[in-house]
Amino acid sequence: MRLVDVANVAEVTKSIVSRVLNADPTVAVRPETRQRILQVAHDLGYQPHAGARALAKSRTMALALIAPSIDNPPYITIARGAYRRAAEHGYLALLAEDFDEQPAGRLLIDGGRVDGLLMGSSVPDHPLVAHLRESSFPHVFVNRAVAGSGRNVTMNVARASELAVEHLTGLGHRRIAHLAGPAEVESGADRLAAFESAIDARGLPLLPPLFGDFTEATGFASARTLLDAEPTAIFTSSPGQAIGVIRFLTNAGLRVPEEISVIAYGDFPAAGFTVPAVTTIGLPLLELGAAAVDELVAQLDGAPPRDLVIPQEPRLFVRESTGSALASPPTPPR
């Protein structure tokens, strides 16, 4: 099906059809004419040629999501949401892993390979952050905010911590330990601050947090130190950390949740199939990826960047790893 076929059926010129289908803001047509063109294109199954559209707009029609690691499960879900929404806008979304030695984003930007960047690796001293700050290249920071950038697309991290504390205190827990993420990541700092605020608001003791990456190995290695504070529950910053913590507790002879509870920030497909099944705080990651693309495409169409917190809220998924608190904390293994 060709552009001229749509024009003939809609009884307009090829130029008008092209400008309407490419959402040209300067085209002057009546609303009923615009609707007729869109309906005819849909009925005829017309698909604009991606290469022609790119040439017409001087764009590549490609966006890139830079993830701190493609082993990081949340970014796979964010990428899925971004890919689907990008396709709705007529763009292809690419996923790239960030390497400090050779920043993927720098190669994509300087090589003119993409029209915009969804930056998920945004520690304050990251070299690409400084590069983006000095350039006019369209970009947004997704999931990990950069203070003062004015283009952060995030979710309600504080509510996720509040949900975890609400759930655990509702089960009678009063001594809750937190395994935080890397100290330099702003979203992790926000999560920790919200956790501590929720603990303080309830008049509970504030146990010293630990910091580390989001892996199972960190959870396993950190659990022994967390137990020194004699918690009855542990709130981790990732499902991976929770799995590592639970493995250590099991090896140490502590029963989960009979003797100690574990809850994770972030849900994951296997959460209901581990032993025990892990109680989690599910996050609107698909929606986050989609919203980041919307904001980036808006920039490409001339809108100024802005900060956005998506309206979708975190959700609690109660499974088997949390239960009522014991009268006294478990004894740490020696």
XYZ file of N, CA, C and O in Angstrom, residues 106-175:
280
model
N 28.045 7.899 25.140
C 28.913 8.844 24.441
C 29.089 8.432 22.978
O 29.075 9.271 22.067
N 29.249 7.137 22.751
C 29.387 6.644 21.390
C 28.119 6.882 20.581
O 28.169 7.278 19.413
N 26.978 6.653 21.202
C 25.710 6.830 20.498
C 25.445 8.298 20.191
O 24.961 8.644 19.107
N 25.768 9.172 21.151
C 25.528 10.605 20.960
C 26.454 11.175 19.898
O 26.015 11.779 18.912
N 27.744 10.988 20.092
C 28.719 11.602 19.192
C 28.676 10.994 17.797
O 29.042 11.651 16.817
N 28.209 9.754 17.708
C 28.122 9.120 16.410
C 26.834 9.418 15.676
O 26.659 8.980 14.540
N 25.918 10.149 16.320
C 24.656 10.483 15.679
C 23.796 9.279 15.381
O 23.005 9.280 14.430
N 23.914 8.249 16.202
C 23.211 6.998 15.914
C 21.794 6.965 16.458
O 20.990 6.120 16.066
N 21.503 7.830 17.437
C 20.157 7.884 18.003
C 19.733 9.340 18.133
O 20.565 10.252 18.114
N 18.419 9.545 18.274
C 17.882 10.902 18.410
C 17.823 11.368 19.855
O 17.786 12.577 20.120
N 17.785 10.446 20.797
C 17.682 10.824 22.194
C 18.109 9.684 23.096
O 18.201 8.525 22.669
N 18.354 10.025 24.350
C 18.928 9.073 25.298
C 18.069 8.988 26.550
O 17.671 9.997 27.127
N 17.794 7.750 26.947
C 17.163 7.452 28.237
C 18.284 6.961 29.140
O 18.775 5.845 28.989
N 18.705 7.801 30.070
C 19.901 7.514 30.864
C 19.518 6.886 32.193
O 18.927 7.530 33.056
N 19.838 5.597 32.355
C 19.513 4.901 33.588
C 20.694 4.762 34.523
O 20.534 4.355 35.661
N 21.881 5.081 34.061
C 23.079 5.000 34.889
C 23.514 6.424 35.196
O 24.143 7.078 34.377
N 23.148 6.919 36.373
C 23.302 8.355 36.616
C 23.879 8.670 37.990
O 23.356 9.506 38.710
N 24.925 7.956 38.375
C 25.628 8.380 39.579
C 26.206 9.767 39.309
O 26.574 10.089 38.174
N 26.268 10.628 40.315
C 26.615 12.039 40.076
C 27.934 12.267 39.354
O 28.063 13.216 38.581
N 28.933 11.403 39.581
C 30.233 11.635 38.973
C 30.426 10.857 37.674
O 31.541 10.744 37.168
N 29.351 10.333 37.122
C 29.464 9.587 35.872
C 29.896 10.541 34.759
O 29.340 11.628 34.609
N 30.898 10.167 33.951
C 31.389 11.090 32.912
C 30.336 11.479 31.888
O 30.372 12.589 31.354
N 29.388 10.604 31.630
C 28.372 10.930 30.635
C 27.404 12.000 31.140
O 26.867 12.772 30.348
N 27.189 12.061 32.454
C 26.303 13.085 33.013
C 26.862 14.474 32.721
O 26.138 15.384 32.293
N 28.159 14.641 32.924
C 28.791 15.931 32.630
C 28.717 16.247 31.137
O 28.479 17.395 30.743
N 28.908 15.238 30.308
C 28.844 15.437 28.858
C 27.448 15.891 28.436
O 27.299 16.814 27.626
N 26.428 15.263 28.991
C 25.056 15.630 28.648
C 24.712 17.023 29.149
O 23.986 17.774 28.492
N 25.241 17.368 30.326
C 24.967 18.689 30.901
C 25.480 19.803 29.997
O 24.879 20.881 29.914
N 26.567 19.537 29.310
C 27.185 20.552 28.454
C 26.651 20.543 27.018
O 27.000 21.409 26.223
N 25.809 19.570 26.697
C 25.310 19.462 25.331
C 23.824 19.776 25.293
O 23.156 19.883 26.320
N 23.299 19.916 24.087
C 21.870 20.132 23.903
C 21.177 18.859 23.458
O 20.026 18.891 23.014
N 21.867 17.725 23.574
C 21.320 16.467 23.097
C 20.107 16.071 23.942
O 20.168 16.066 25.172
N 18.978 15.738 23.317
C 17.775 15.379 24.083
C 18.014 14.144 24.948
O 18.507 13.126 24.462
N 17.652 14.238 26.209
C 17.829 13.103 27.105
C 16.954 13.254 28.332
O 16.533 14.362 28.678
N 16.698 12.129 28.978
C 16.036 12.102 30.278
C 16.800 11.124 31.164
O 17.462 10.213 30.671
N 16.713 11.347 32.459
C 17.243 10.395 33.426
C 16.070 9.579 33.953
O 15.084 10.143 34.443
N 16.167 8.272 33.840
C 15.056 7.405 34.200
C 15.446 6.491 35.355
O 16.525 5.886 35.350
N 14.589 6.452 36.360
C 14.740 5.606 37.551
C 15.791 6.123 38.525
O 15.595 6.046 39.731
N 16.894 6.663 38.028
C 17.920 7.246 38.889
C 18.046 8.723 38.548
O 18.460 9.087 37.452
N 17.657 9.562 39.475
C 17.590 11.001 39.214
C 18.955 11.665 39.369
O 19.808 11.212 40.131
N 19.135 12.748 38.633
C 20.300 13.625 38.795
C 19.777 14.965 39.298
O 19.022 15.647 38.601
N 20.155 15.311 40.506
C 19.644 16.525 41.132
C 19.951 17.749 40.289
O 21.070 17.922 39.808
N 18.940 18.591 40.091
C 19.118 19.838 39.370
C 19.069 19.730 37.865
O 19.131 20.738 37.163
N 18.923 18.515 37.333
C 18.924 18.358 35.874
C 17.616 18.827 35.248
O 17.582 19.231 34.091
N 16.514 18.740 36.000
C 15.227 19.170 35.467
C 14.685 18.267 34.384
O 13.824 18.678 33.606
N 15.128 17.006 34.347
C 14.649 16.066 33.329
C 14.671 14.641 33.876
O 15.043 13.692 33.178
N 14.239 14.489 35.129
C 14.226 13.192 35.788
C 12.838 12.565 35.684
O 11.833 13.212 35.997
N 12.779 11.311 35.267
C 11.524 10.551 35.228
C 11.654 9.439 36.263
O 12.438 8.508 36.091
N 10.909 9.566 37.339
C 11.069 8.661 38.479
C 9.702 8.200 38.972
O 8.666 8.597 38.456
N 9.732 7.360 39.992
C 8.503 6.886 40.628
C 8.567 7.193 42.114
O 9.573 7.696 42.619
N 7.494 6.877 42.817
C 7.382 7.220 44.227
C 8.167 6.206 45.071
O 7.595 5.272 45.642
N 9.463 6.414 45.128
C 10.339 5.510 45.879
C 9.998 5.536 47.370
O 10.016 4.500 48.044
N 9.663 6.713 47.868
C 9.361 6.846 49.298
C 8.180 5.966 49.694
O 8.185 5.329 50.752
N 7.169 5.910 48.843
C 5.983 5.106 49.164
C 6.348 3.630 49.264
O 5.759 2.892 50.067
N 7.289 3.168 48.460
C 7.698 1.772 48.524
C 8.291 1.439 49.892
O 7.965 0.404 50.494
N 9.135 2.325 50.420
C 9.696 2.105 51.761
C 8.606 2.146 52.826
O 8.603 1.345 53.770
N 7.684 3.080 52.670
C 6.580 3.182 53.633
C 5.739 1.915 53.639
O 5.321 1.429 54.697
N 5.466 1.361 52.451
C 4.692 0.120 52.371
C 5.392 -1.021 53.097
O 4.751 -1.802 53.806
N 6.706 -1.119 52.922
C 7.465 -2.180 53.588
C 7.375 -2.053 55.103
O 7.130 -3.039 55.812
N 7.553 -0.826 55.600
C 7.486 -0.606 57.048
C 6.069 -0.838 57.565
O 5.873 -1.449 58.629
N 5.063 -0.371 56.837
C 3.674 -0.596 57.244
C 3.372 -2.084 57.376
O 2.734 -2.534 58.335
N 3.812 -2.848 56.384
C 3.556 -4.290 56.401
C 4.247 -4.962 57.577
O 3.628 -5.750 58.311
N 5.515 -4.658 57.782
C 6.262 -5.321 58.845
C 5.779 -4.925 60.233
O 5.646 -5.772 61.118
N 5.520 -3.638 60.435
C 5.028 -3.223 61.758
C 3.630 -3.764 62.014
O 3.264 -4.042 63.158
N 2.858 -3.940 60.946
C 1.540 -4.560 61.107
C 1.626 -5.997 61.568
O 0.671 -6.525 62.158
N 2.747 -6.631 61.326
C 2.990 -7.997 61.785
C 3.658 -8.029 63.155
O 4.013 -9.103 63.648
N 3.858 -6.850 63.741
C 4.430 -6.778 65.078
C 5.919 -6.553 65.144
O 6.511 -6.553 66.236
N 6.557 -6.331 64.017
C 8.010 -6.128 64.013
C 8.357 -4.726 64.511
O 7.732 -3.739 64.117
N 9.363 -4.671 65.370
C 9.815 -3.395 65.937
C 11.302 -3.138 65.670
O 11.752 -2.004 65.774
N 12.018 -4.167 65.338
C 13.444 -4.019 65.019
C 13.644 -4.473 63.565
O 13.693 -5.675 63.267
